[in-house]
Amino acid sequence: MSPADATPAELIGGLEGRYTHAVVAFVDGFGYPLSVATSFVVAPDRGVVILEPVAGEEVAPPLGHEVNVVFSHIRPVEGYGYDERRYVSMWGSLHRTNGSLEFVPEGVQHWDEQEVSFFEFSERGVPQAHRYLQRLSRERGEQVRPRLSPFWLFLRATRLPFLSATIAPVGLGIAVAAAHGHWHWALAILTIVAAACVHLGLNVANDVFDTRSGADAANVTPTQFSGGSRVIHYGLLSMTQMERLSAAFYATGMLIGLILALLSSFWPVLVLGLVGAAISYFYTAPPLRLVHRGLGEIAVFLGFGPIMTLGAYYVQAKAFGWEALYASIPVGILVAMILYVNEVPDRPGDAAAGKDTLPVRWSKERVIQVYVVSVVLAFGLIVVGALSSLLPVPTIIALAAFPLMPSVAHGLRHYYDSPYQLMPLMGKNIKLHAAASSLLILGYVVAIIAAHTMTNPPIVLR
C-alpha cells in the first residue's frame, strides 16, 4: 500500500496486540547499515512509540537522526507455510526520555495480506523497482536489468504452455481427415509447426500492444493464466526485442504456410492462413484492436476453431468438409471460454486502459450465465453430432470432460473479485478445453482403428 493510506498517528494505536517485536534500522557512525530487534510499547495519545534500549551503546541508533522501524507479524502454519503476513514500516527520529528511546514517526508504509494479497503487493512495487534499477544504473555507469535464465525467459515470453489451444484444433482437423482416408504425416507436422508459430507470434504481439496501451501497467492482479507474460513491463526484455521475436514467429509460420499452400491447392490454404494471421495480429494491434471492442472471444473462436481445423483438414484432404467445420465449433467455443474466464481478474486494469472486454462491459451475473450457456452449447453440439452421425459415435466420450464446468462456474460466482482464489478455477477451465478436445480426437482414433481392423464394426464405433 502507499504511504498515503494512513498517517503514523492512525497506525500507532493499531500496533499493540497485533505486533510483538520491532526491528530498528539505521546507519551507524561509520556509514554502515545496521538493524537490531527490540520490544516496544505504544503511546498513541502522544503519537510516539517507546522502544527498549537495544544491544548496548556500541550499536545504539543515533539520536535525533532518521531511523526506520519495522513492526511485523507472520504466523507459521504447519504443512502450509505462513499466513496473516503484515508489516508496518515507519521512519522518523529517536529521542531518549527517562532511559527509554522514544520514536516519533514522520512517515509510514504498510501492508496487510488480508487487505492486499502478496502477489498484488509485489506487483504494486514494480514502478519502485524500476526507479531503483535506474538509479543503480546511473551510479554504476552501466545498464542494470533484472535477469532470468534463457530457458525460463523464452517460456515466459512466449507463454509456450498455451500451445494446447493450437494443437487441439489442428489435431482435430488432421483426425477428421484421417477418418476420411487422408493422412500425410509430414504435412501434419508442418501444419502443427506453422500454426504454433502464428500462435506464439500472437502471444508475443499481445504483450507488445498491451504494454503500449497501458493495460499491463494498469493490471496489478496478474495471475498464472492472465495478465500476459509481462516481460516488457518487468524489464526482462525490451520492446524492440519482443517486436523482433513476434515478427520472427509470424514470418516462420507464414513461410511454412506458404509451403503448405504450394503443396495443396494454394489459394484455399493461403487465404485461410492469411485470415488467421490477420485475426491473431489485430487481436490487440491497432487500428482494429478486436479485444478492446469486445470482439476478442469471436476472434479466438474463429482462429482457434474453424480456421485452424478447416486449414489442417484441407492440407490433408485437398478439400473442405462439413464434418471438420462442425467438429471445430465446440472446440472453438471452449477455447474462447478460456479467454473469457481469464479476462475476469483483469477487469480493473483493462477498464483503466480502455480495453472493453466482455467482462468489463457485462455484469457478474451475465458473465456467469454466458459462460454456462456457452459450455453447455459446446457439449450439446458434441452429443448431437455423435448421435446423428455428423461425428463418429465414439466422439461422445468427450462428454466425460463436462463435469469440470460446474466447479468453474461455482468458482466464478464465489471468487469473481478475488483473482488469486479464482486462479485454480481458471486452470480447471483450461483443462476443460484440453480434455474435451483430446477426447474428441481420441474418439476419432477409436473410429479409425475400428474401421481398419474390423470388417463390420458395430454401430457404436462408426
Tab-separated table of C-alpha atoms in Angstrom:
chain	number	residue	atom	x	y	z
A	1	MET	CA	0.000	0.000	0.000
A	2	SER	CA	1.081	3.576	-0.497
A	3	PRO	CA	2.291	5.785	2.385
A	4	ALA	CA	-0.811	7.907	1.873
A	5	ASP	CA	-3.092	5.105	3.006
A	6	ALA	CA	-2.822	6.100	6.673
A	7	THR	CA	-0.977	8.559	8.929
A	8	PRO	CA	1.572	7.422	11.568
A	9	ALA	CA	-0.739	8.534	14.394
A	10	GLU	CA	-3.589	6.422	12.981
A	11	LEU	CA	-1.423	3.322	12.789
A	12	ILE	CA	0.361	3.627	16.139
A	13	GLY	CA	-2.783	2.669	18.035
A	14	GLY	CA	-3.146	-0.472	15.939
A	15	LEU	CA	0.343	-1.772	16.721
A	16	GLU	CA	-0.434	-3.014	20.203
A	17	GLY	CA	-1.831	-6.512	20.265
A	18	ARG	CA	-1.113	-7.157	16.583
A	19	TYR	CA	2.687	-6.850	16.609
A	20	THR	CA	5.051	-8.067	19.323
A	21	HIS	CA	8.513	-7.076	18.112
A	22	ALA	CA	10.160	-4.327	16.157
A	23	VAL	CA	13.352	-4.012	14.141
A	24	VAL	CA	15.205	-0.690	14.118
A	25	ALA	CA	17.314	0.023	11.013
A	26	PHE	CA	19.794	2.892	10.847
A	27	VAL	CA	23.179	3.980	9.510
A	28	ASP	CA	25.940	3.928	12.110
A	29	GLY	CA	28.730	6.463	12.576
A	30	PHE	CA	30.919	4.653	10.060
A	31	GLY	CA	28.263	4.695	7.341
A	32	TYR	CA	27.274	1.031	7.653
A	33	PRO	CA	23.600	-0.026	7.745
A	34	LEU	CA	22.594	-1.873	10.902
A	35	SER	CA	19.363	-3.399	12.128
A	36	VAL	CA	18.576	-4.554	15.655
A	37	ALA	CA	15.470	-6.099	17.232
A	38	THR	CA	13.758	-4.685	20.270
A	39	SER	CA	10.481	-4.707	22.181
A	40	PHE	CA	8.186	-1.719	22.419
A	41	VAL	CA	5.107	-0.119	23.911
A	42	VAL	CA	2.915	2.449	22.265
A	43	ALA	CA	1.710	5.823	23.473
A	44	PRO	CA	-0.996	6.694	20.928
A	45	ASP	CA	-2.115	9.748	22.905
A	46	ARG	CA	1.341	11.263	22.435
A	47	GLY	CA	1.854	9.855	18.948
A	48	VAL	CA	5.091	8.035	19.852
A	49	VAL	CA	6.425	4.501	20.161
A	50	ILE	CA	8.647	3.766	23.175
A	51	LEU	CA	11.455	1.339	22.309
A	52	GLU	CA	13.554	-0.560	24.801
A	53	PRO	CA	17.292	0.314	24.618
A	54	VAL	CA	18.857	-2.023	22.098
A	55	ALA	CA	22.093	-4.021	22.019
A	56	GLY	CA	24.241	-1.646	24.049
A	57	GLU	CA	25.725	1.734	23.290
A	58	GLU	CA	28.122	0.403	20.643
A	59	VAL	CA	25.260	-0.317	18.267
A	60	ALA	CA	22.716	2.167	19.547
A	61	PRO	CA	20.777	4.038	16.871
A	62	PRO	CA	21.743	7.709	16.557
A	63	LEU	CA	19.539	10.094	18.487
A	64	GLY	CA	17.993	12.919	16.521
A	65	HIS	CA	18.715	11.204	13.180
A	66	GLU	CA	16.268	9.440	10.915
A	67	VAL	CA	15.767	5.743	11.573
A	68	ASN	CA	13.426	3.108	10.198
A	69	VAL	CA	11.359	0.894	12.500
A	70	VAL	CA	9.571	-2.139	11.075
A	71	PHE	CA	6.791	-3.841	13.038
A	72	SER	CA	5.897	-7.190	11.500
A	73	HIS	CA	3.694	-10.207	12.066
A	74	ILE	CA	3.723	-13.609	10.421
A	75	ARG	CA	2.023	-16.811	11.550
A	76	PRO	CA	3.556	-20.191	10.652
A	77	VAL	CA	1.030	-22.840	9.625
A	78	GLU	CA	2.137	-26.473	9.710
A	79	GLY	CA	2.048	-28.135	6.318
A	80	TYR	CA	1.138	-24.872	4.583
A	81	GLY	CA	3.784	-22.227	5.158
A	82	TYR	CA	2.763	-18.860	6.546
A	83	ASP	CA	-0.276	-16.666	6.603
A	84	GLU	CA	-1.523	-13.440	8.165
A	85	ARG	CA	1.604	-11.709	6.894
A	86	ARG	CA	1.681	-7.976	7.554
A	87	TYR	CA	4.063	-5.211	8.459
A	88	VAL	CA	4.145	-1.516	9.289
A	89	SER	CA	7.284	0.372	8.313
A	90	MET	CA	7.755	3.795	9.924
A	91	TRP	CA	10.577	6.261	9.669
A	92	GLY	CA	11.295	9.225	11.878
A	93	SER	CA	13.602	10.378	14.688
A	94	LEU	CA	14.656	8.917	18.048
A	95	HIS	CA	14.861	10.764	21.364
A	96	ARG	CA	15.928	9.480	24.785
A	97	THR	CA	13.396	10.012	27.579
A	98	ASN	CA	13.762	8.552	31.093
A	99	GLY	CA	16.127	5.846	29.908
A	100	SER	CA	13.921	4.730	27.038
A	101	LEU	CA	14.004	5.579	23.358
A	102	GLU	CA	11.024	7.491	22.038
A	103	PHE	CA	10.411	7.073	18.355
A	104	VAL	CA	8.486	9.876	16.668
A	105	PRO	CA	7.210	8.590	13.308
A	106	GLU	CA	7.051	11.028	10.413
A	107	GLY	CA	6.224	8.687	7.536
A	108	VAL	CA	4.664	5.256	7.170
A	109	GLN	CA	4.229	2.429	4.704
A	110	HIS	CA	2.312	-0.737	5.490
A	111	TRP	CA	0.979	-3.969	4.070
A	112	ASP	CA	-1.611	-6.436	5.357
A	113	GLU	CA	-2.089	-9.688	3.477
A	114	GLN	CA	-5.752	-9.744	4.483
A	115	GLU	CA	-6.256	-6.452	2.623
A	116	VAL	CA	-3.890	-6.922	-0.326
A	117	SER	CA	-2.578	-10.303	-1.491
A	118	PHE	CA	1.169	-10.839	-1.611
A	119	PHE	CA	1.093	-11.036	-5.414
A	120	GLU	CA	-0.714	-7.730	-5.790
A	121	PHE	CA	1.561	-6.148	-3.198
A	122	SER	CA	4.595	-7.289	-5.193
A	123	GLU	CA	3.051	-6.053	-8.438
A	124	ARG	CA	2.427	-2.606	-6.999
A	125	GLY	CA	6.138	-2.408	-6.188
A	126	VAL	CA	7.219	-2.747	-9.842
A	127	PRO	CA	7.435	1.038	-10.524
A	128	GLN	CA	9.569	1.469	-7.404
A	129	ALA	CA	11.806	-1.395	-8.534
A	130	HIS	CA	12.262	0.303	-11.913
A	131	ARG	CA	13.263	3.557	-10.219
A	132	TYR	CA	15.776	1.703	-8.072
A	133	LEU	CA	17.352	-0.042	-11.076
A	134	GLN	CA	17.539	3.261	-12.977
A	135	ARG	CA	19.273	4.937	-10.047
A	136	LEU	CA	21.645	1.979	-9.675
A	137	SER	CA	22.395	2.107	-13.410
A	138	ARG	CA	23.322	5.785	-13.156
A	139	GLU	CA	25.558	5.134	-10.149
A	140	ARG	CA	27.382	2.232	-11.806
A	141	GLY	CA	27.544	3.803	-15.234
A	142	GLU	CA	26.077	0.717	-16.901
A	143	GLN	CA	22.634	-0.688	-17.580
A	144	VAL	CA	21.379	-2.866	-14.717
A	145	ARG	CA	18.346	-5.011	-15.550
A	146	PRO	CA	16.595	-7.989	-13.968
A	147	ARG	CA	17.644	-11.335	-15.403
A	148	LEU	CA	16.073	-14.718	-15.996
A	149	SER	CA	17.702	-17.825	-17.440
A	150	PRO	CA	17.243	-18.082	-21.238
A	151	PHE	CA	15.027	-21.162	-20.983
A	152	TRP	CA	12.609	-19.675	-18.446
A	153	LEU	CA	12.668	-16.307	-20.194
A	154	PHE	CA	11.680	-17.912	-23.508
A	155	LEU	CA	8.986	-19.955	-21.778
A	156	ARG	CA	7.580	-16.849	-20.083
A	157	ALA	CA	7.832	-14.506	-23.076
A	158	THR	CA	6.101	-16.919	-25.455
A	159	ARG	CA	3.669	-18.458	-22.934
A	160	LEU	CA	4.536	-21.793	-24.528
A	161	PRO	CA	2.174	-23.955	-22.401
A	162	PHE	CA	-0.815	-22.236	-24.034
A	163	LEU	CA	0.040	-24.012	-27.303
A	164	SER	CA	-2.537	-26.624	-26.305
A	165	ALA	CA	-5.076	-24.157	-27.723
A	166	THR	CA	-3.439	-24.630	-31.143
A	167	ILE	CA	-2.607	-28.334	-31.020
A	168	ALA	CA	-6.250	-29.214	-30.251
A	169	PRO	CA	-7.981	-27.728	-33.344
A	170	VAL	CA	-5.137	-28.646	-35.700
A	171	GLY	CA	-5.022	-32.188	-34.332
A	172	LEU	CA	-8.792	-32.435	-34.704
A	173	GLY	CA	-8.656	-31.343	-38.348
A	174	ILE	CA	-5.978	-33.933	-39.046
A	175	ALA	CA	-8.014	-36.625	-37.248
A	176	VAL	CA	-11.159	-35.849	-39.263
A	177	ALA	CA	-9.157	-36.056	-42.494
A	178	ALA	CA	-7.583	-39.351	-41.393
A	179	ALA	CA	-11.038	-40.779	-40.669
A	180	HIS	CA	-11.893	-39.998	-44.291
A	181	GLY	CA	-8.778	-41.795	-45.578
A	182	HIS	CA	-6.463	-38.772	-45.927
A	183	TRP	CA	-3.250	-38.941	-43.914
A	184	HIS	CA	0.175	-37.440	-44.659
A	185	TRP	CA	2.403	-37.370	-41.564
A	186	ALA	CA	4.913	-34.840	-42.929
A	187	LEU	CA	2.144	-32.391	-43.847
A	188	ALA	CA	0.598	-32.919	-40.402
A	189	ILE	CA	3.844	-31.967	-38.651
A	190	LEU	CA	4.329	-28.908	-40.864
A	191	THR	CA	0.751	-27.796	-40.180
A	192	ILE	CA	1.193	-28.033	-36.416
A	193	VAL	CA	4.508	-26.132	-36.549
A	194	ALA	CA	3.052	-23.382	-38.767
A	195	ALA	CA	0.006	-22.903	-36.556
A	196	ALA	CA	2.164	-22.958	-33.396
A	197	CYS	CA	4.442	-20.239	-34.799
A	198	VAL	CA	1.477	-17.968	-35.560
A	199	HIS	CA	0.103	-18.606	-32.054
A	200	LEU	CA	3.452	-17.723	-30.442
A	201	GLY	CA	3.677	-14.627	-32.624
A	202	LEU	CA	0.222	-13.672	-31.352
A	203	ASN	CA	1.249	-14.190	-27.705
A	204	VAL	CA	4.318	-12.008	-28.043
A	205	ALA	CA	2.490	-9.338	-30.074
A	206	ASN	CA	-0.208	-9.150	-27.392
A	207	ASP	CA	2.427	-8.260	-24.811
A	208	VAL	CA	3.815	-5.549	-27.070
A	209	PHE	CA	0.451	-3.881	-27.630
A	210	ASP	CA	-0.802	-4.385	-24.059
A	211	THR	CA	2.350	-2.646	-22.834
A	212	ARG	CA	1.885	0.218	-25.272
A	213	SER	CA	-1.785	0.657	-24.394
A	214	GLY	CA	-1.009	0.739	-20.678
A	215	ALA	CA	-3.068	-2.395	-19.952
A	216	ASP	CA	-0.129	-4.252	-18.366
A	217	ALA	CA	0.871	-1.325	-16.159
A	218	ALA	CA	-2.752	-0.819	-15.046
A	219	ASN	CA	-3.198	-4.501	-14.166
A	220	VAL	CA	-1.940	-5.061	-10.604
A	221	THR	CA	-3.524	-8.508	-10.226
A	222	PRO	CA	-1.926	-10.682	-12.943
A	223	THR	CA	-2.219	-14.417	-12.434
A	224	GLN	CA	-0.601	-17.535	-13.798
A	225	PHE	CA	-3.161	-17.568	-16.600
A	226	SER	CA	-3.983	-13.892	-17.168
A	227	GLY	CA	-2.232	-10.560	-17.451
A	228	GLY	CA	0.223	-11.625	-20.150
A	229	SER	CA	3.895	-12.557	-19.747
A	230	ARG	CA	4.789	-9.014	-18.532
A	231	VAL	CA	8.420	-9.455	-19.595
A	232	ILE	CA	8.464	-5.936	-21.053
A	233	HIS	CA	6.724	-4.481	-18.007
A	234	TYR	CA	9.292	-6.123	-15.709
A	235	GLY	CA	12.235	-5.062	-17.874
A	236	LEU	CA	13.268	-8.629	-18.699
A	237	LEU	CA	13.092	-7.924	-22.444
A	238	SER	CA	12.866	-4.658	-24.350
A	239	MET	CA	10.001	-3.626	-26.593
A	240	THR	CA	12.277	-3.978	-29.630
A	241	GLN	CA	13.333	-7.497	-28.663
A	242	MET	CA	9.726	-8.593	-28.287
A	243	GLU	CA	8.746	-6.977	-31.596
A	244	ARG	CA	11.527	-8.877	-33.354
A	245	LEU	CA	10.569	-12.135	-31.652
A	246	SER	CA	6.937	-11.729	-32.698
A	247	ALA	CA	7.950	-10.897	-36.282
A	248	ALA	CA	10.211	-13.973	-36.402
A	249	PHE	CA	7.401	-16.277	-35.276
A	250	TYR	CA	4.914	-14.779	-37.732
A	251	ALA	CA	7.430	-14.945	-40.605
A	252	THR	CA	8.264	-18.583	-39.858
A	253	GLY	CA	4.615	-19.567	-39.587
A	254	MET	CA	3.654	-17.792	-42.791
A	255	LEU	CA	6.622	-19.239	-44.692
A	256	ILE	CA	5.639	-22.776	-43.701
A	257	GLY	CA	2.028	-21.898	-44.526
A	258	LEU	CA	3.132	-20.811	-47.996
A	259	ILE	CA	4.895	-24.149	-48.488
A	260	LEU	CA	1.736	-25.988	-47.408
A	261	ALA	CA	-0.303	-23.882	-49.829
A	262	LEU	CA	2.061	-24.773	-52.680
A	263	LEU	CA	1.729	-28.455	-51.786
A	264	SER	CA	-2.081	-28.158	-51.753
A	265	SER	CA	-4.464	-26.221	-53.991
A	266	PHE	CA	-2.697	-22.984	-52.981
A	267	TRP	CA	-5.451	-20.391	-52.709
A	268	PRO	CA	-7.728	-22.010	-50.084
A	269	VAL	CA	-4.812	-22.688	-47.718
A	270	LEU	CA	-3.237	-19.300	-48.419
A	271	VAL	CA	-6.471	-17.409	-47.755
A	272	LEU	CA	-7.195	-19.338	-44.550
A	273	GLY	CA	-3.620	-18.748	-43.356
A	274	LEU	CA	-3.722	-15.019	-44.095
A	275	VAL	CA	-7.116	-14.578	-42.433
A	276	GLY	CA	-5.933	-16.490	-39.359
A	277	ALA	CA	-2.708	-14.462	-39.124
A	278	ALA	CA	-4.615	-11.188	-39.557
A	279	ILE	CA	-7.119	-12.076	-36.821
A	280	SER	CA	-4.300	-13.026	-34.447
A	281	TYR	CA	-2.311	-9.834	-35.131
A	282	PHE	CA	-5.222	-7.413	-34.938
A	283	TYR	CA	-6.485	-9.113	-31.788
A	284	THR	CA	-4.684	-6.355	-29.845
A	285	ALA	CA	-2.946	-4.366	-32.607
A	286	PRO	CA	-4.374	-1.052	-33.849
A	287	PRO	CA	-6.384	0.043	-35.683
A	288	LEU	CA	-8.797	-2.895	-35.177
A	289	ARG	CA	-7.815	-3.923	-31.604
A	290	LEU	CA	-10.544	-6.553	-31.614
A	291	VAL	CA	-10.299	-7.426	-27.925
A	292	HIS	CA	-10.649	-3.730	-26.985
A	293	ARG	CA	-14.007	-3.702	-28.798
A	294	GLY	CA	-15.388	-6.762	-27.024
A	295	LEU	CA	-14.704	-8.964	-30.062
A	296	GLY	CA	-11.872	-10.986	-28.554
A	297	GLU	CA	-13.961	-14.093	-27.948
A	298	ILE	CA	-15.267	-14.106	-31.529
A	299	ALA	CA	-11.727	-13.703	-32.863
A	300	VAL	CA	-10.438	-16.542	-30.692
A	301	PHE	CA	-13.397	-18.766	-31.624
A	302	LEU	CA	-12.746	-18.274	-35.341
A	303	GLY	CA	-8.955	-18.511	-35.157
A	304	PHE	CA	-8.673	-21.473	-32.787
A	305	GLY	CA	-11.781	-23.198	-34.086
A	306	PRO	CA	-12.962	-23.273	-37.718
A	307	ILE	CA	-9.912	-21.633	-39.317
A	308	MET	CA	-7.283	-23.948	-37.803
A	309	THR	CA	-9.404	-27.097	-38.050
A	310	LEU	CA	-10.507	-26.446	-41.624
A	311	GLY	CA	-6.979	-25.447	-42.621
A	312	ALA	CA	-5.478	-28.636	-41.175
A	313	TYR	CA	-8.219	-30.718	-42.820
A	314	TYR	CA	-7.712	-29.079	-46.220
A	315	VAL	CA	-3.940	-29.644	-46.186
A	316	GLN	CA	-4.598	-33.379	-45.742
A	317	ALA	CA	-7.724	-33.868	-47.885
A	318	LYS	CA	-7.245	-31.112	-50.529
A	319	ALA	CA	-10.891	-30.178	-49.996
A	320	PHE	CA	-13.190	-28.700	-47.377
A	321	GLY	CA	-15.570	-30.832	-45.355
A	322	TRP	CA	-18.716	-30.080	-43.377
A	323	GLU	CA	-17.739	-32.567	-40.712
A	324	ALA	CA	-14.495	-30.717	-39.999
A	325	LEU	CA	-16.405	-27.453	-39.730
A	326	TYR	CA	-18.974	-28.952	-37.364
A	327	ALA	CA	-16.309	-30.598	-35.175
A	328	SER	CA	-14.420	-27.300	-34.910
A	329	ILE	CA	-17.333	-25.380	-33.384
A	330	PRO	CA	-17.344	-26.908	-29.864
A	331	VAL	CA	-13.545	-26.711	-29.716
A	332	GLY	CA	-13.675	-23.055	-30.784
A	333	ILE	CA	-16.322	-22.252	-28.171
A	334	LEU	CA	-14.329	-23.870	-25.369
A	335	VAL	CA	-11.084	-22.082	-26.253
A	336	ALA	CA	-12.990	-18.789	-26.431
A	337	MET	CA	-14.198	-19.532	-22.907
A	338	ILE	CA	-10.567	-19.757	-21.766
A	339	LEU	CA	-10.047	-16.159	-22.840
A	340	TYR	CA	-13.430	-15.185	-21.419
A	341	VAL	CA	-12.736	-16.502	-17.912
A	342	ASN	CA	-9.134	-15.261	-17.945
A	343	GLU	CA	-10.417	-11.736	-18.598
A	344	VAL	CA	-12.372	-11.696	-15.332
A	345	PRO	CA	-9.449	-10.907	-12.976
A	346	ASP	CA	-8.071	-8.371	-15.474
A	347	ARG	CA	-11.233	-6.243	-15.386
A	348	PRO	CA	-9.944	-3.259	-13.355
A	349	GLY	CA	-6.730	-2.908	-15.355
A	350	ASP	CA	-8.465	-3.462	-18.690
A	351	ALA	CA	-11.132	-0.872	-17.873
A	352	ALA	CA	-8.474	1.660	-16.849
A	353	ALA	CA	-6.658	1.133	-20.162
A	354	GLY	CA	-9.843	1.346	-22.270
A	355	LYS	CA	-9.789	-2.373	-23.034
A	356	ASP	CA	-13.531	-3.033	-23.075
A	357	THR	CA	-13.648	-6.808	-22.900
A	358	LEU	CA	-16.952	-8.573	-22.328
A	359	PRO	CA	-16.358	-8.994	-18.560
A	360	VAL	CA	-15.642	-5.252	-18.407
A	361	ARG	CA	-18.892	-4.471	-20.247
A	362	TRP	CA	-21.158	-7.014	-18.563
A	363	SER	CA	-22.398	-7.646	-15.036
A	364	LYS	CA	-21.156	-10.574	-12.957
A	365	GLU	CA	-24.419	-12.480	-13.406
A	366	ARG	CA	-24.413	-12.064	-17.162
A	367	VAL	CA	-20.773	-13.145	-17.425
A	368	ILE	CA	-21.504	-16.344	-15.493
A	369	GLN	CA	-24.703	-17.072	-17.431
A	370	VAL	CA	-22.955	-16.686	-20.802
A	371	TYR	CA	-20.152	-18.976	-19.647
A	372	VAL	CA	-22.535	-21.740	-18.574
A	373	VAL	CA	-24.694	-21.458	-21.709
A	374	SER	CA	-21.619	-21.482	-23.972
A	375	VAL	CA	-20.099	-24.599	-22.407
A	376	VAL	CA	-23.469	-26.411	-22.424
A	377	LEU	CA	-23.850	-25.476	-26.112
A	378	ALA	CA	-20.389	-26.826	-26.933
A	379	PHE	CA	-21.054	-30.201	-25.309
A	380	GLY	CA	-24.594	-30.254	-26.698
A	381	LEU	CA	-23.151	-29.983	-30.212
A	382	ILE	CA	-20.849	-32.928	-29.494
A	383	VAL	CA	-23.748	-35.073	-28.268
A	384	VAL	CA	-25.972	-34.134	-31.212
A	385	GLY	CA	-23.131	-34.756	-33.651
A	386	ALA	CA	-22.314	-38.178	-32.211
A	387	LEU	CA	-25.955	-39.318	-32.066
A	388	SER	CA	-26.829	-38.027	-35.551
A	389	SER	CA	-23.720	-39.411	-37.308
A	390	LEU	CA	-22.411	-35.939	-38.070
A	391	LEU	CA	-19.472	-37.099	-35.940
A	392	PRO	CA	-18.289	-40.655	-35.239
A	393	VAL	CA	-20.220	-42.135	-32.310
A	394	PRO	CA	-17.060	-42.665	-30.167
A	395	THR	CA	-16.583	-38.880	-30.007
A	396	ILE	CA	-19.345	-38.803	-27.404
A	397	ILE	CA	-16.665	-39.745	-24.858
A	398	ALA	CA	-15.753	-36.042	-24.886
A	399	LEU	CA	-18.799	-35.639	-22.645
A	400	ALA	CA	-16.601	-37.009	-19.826
A	401	ALA	CA	-14.952	-33.566	-19.575
A	402	PHE	CA	-18.251	-31.788	-18.867
A	403	PRO	CA	-18.184	-32.288	-15.041
A	404	LEU	CA	-15.323	-29.775	-14.880
A	405	MET	CA	-17.704	-26.959	-15.847
A	406	PRO	CA	-19.881	-26.699	-12.691
A	407	SER	CA	-16.884	-26.126	-10.419
A	408	VAL	CA	-15.584	-23.386	-12.724
A	409	ALA	CA	-18.993	-21.687	-12.706
A	410	HIS	CA	-19.166	-22.087	-8.917
A	411	GLY	CA	-15.708	-20.524	-8.602
A	412	LEU	CA	-16.707	-17.593	-10.795
A	413	ARG	CA	-19.683	-16.919	-8.565
A	414	HIS	CA	-17.748	-17.072	-5.296
A	415	TYR	CA	-14.345	-15.629	-6.303
A	416	TYR	CA	-15.301	-13.195	-9.052
A	417	ASP	CA	-13.476	-10.321	-7.352
A	418	SER	CA	-10.642	-12.402	-5.877
A	419	PRO	CA	-8.122	-13.118	-8.681
A	420	TYR	CA	-5.861	-15.456	-6.753
A	421	GLN	CA	-8.657	-17.565	-5.338
A	422	LEU	CA	-10.092	-17.749	-8.854
A	423	MET	CA	-6.759	-18.834	-10.330
A	424	PRO	CA	-7.146	-22.618	-9.712
A	425	LEU	CA	-10.556	-22.469	-11.391
A	426	MET	CA	-9.006	-20.721	-14.388
A	427	GLY	CA	-6.598	-23.642	-14.625
A	428	LYS	CA	-9.513	-26.078	-14.432
A	429	ASN	CA	-11.246	-24.199	-17.268
A	430	ILE	CA	-8.144	-24.683	-19.423
A	431	LYS	CA	-8.220	-28.397	-18.548
A	432	LEU	CA	-11.876	-28.468	-19.637
A	433	HIS	CA	-10.913	-27.391	-23.164
A	434	ALA	CA	-7.868	-29.669	-23.285
A	435	ALA	CA	-9.785	-32.701	-22.007
A	436	ALA	CA	-12.772	-32.221	-24.317
A	437	SER	CA	-10.541	-31.668	-27.358
A	438	SER	CA	-8.306	-34.648	-26.535
A	439	LEU	CA	-11.313	-36.910	-26.054
A	440	LEU	CA	-12.821	-35.738	-29.341
A	441	ILE	CA	-9.592	-36.657	-31.112
A	442	LEU	CA	-9.455	-39.947	-29.211
A	443	GLY	CA	-12.985	-40.682	-30.409
A	444	TYR	CA	-11.795	-40.267	-33.981
A	445	VAL	CA	-8.778	-42.506	-33.301
A	446	VAL	CA	-11.092	-45.229	-31.966
A	447	ALA	CA	-13.292	-44.904	-35.056
A	448	ILE	CA	-10.264	-45.039	-37.376
A	449	ILE	CA	-8.845	-48.147	-35.671
A	450	ALA	CA	-12.241	-49.849	-35.788
A	451	ALA	CA	-12.598	-49.083	-39.490
A	452	HIS	CA	-9.179	-50.592	-40.244
A	453	THR	CA	-9.346	-53.654	-38.013
A	454	MET	CA	-12.991	-54.751	-38.284
A	455	THR	CA	-14.736	-55.783	-41.463
A	456	ASN	CA	-18.085	-54.793	-39.994
A	457	PRO	CA	-17.542	-52.574	-36.907
A	458	PRO	CA	-20.534	-52.243	-34.569
A	459	ILE	CA	-22.676	-49.136	-34.882
A	460	VAL	CA	-21.184	-47.654	-31.695
A	461	LEU	CA	-17.800	-47.439	-33.425
A	462	ARG	CA	-18.979	-45.962	-36.720
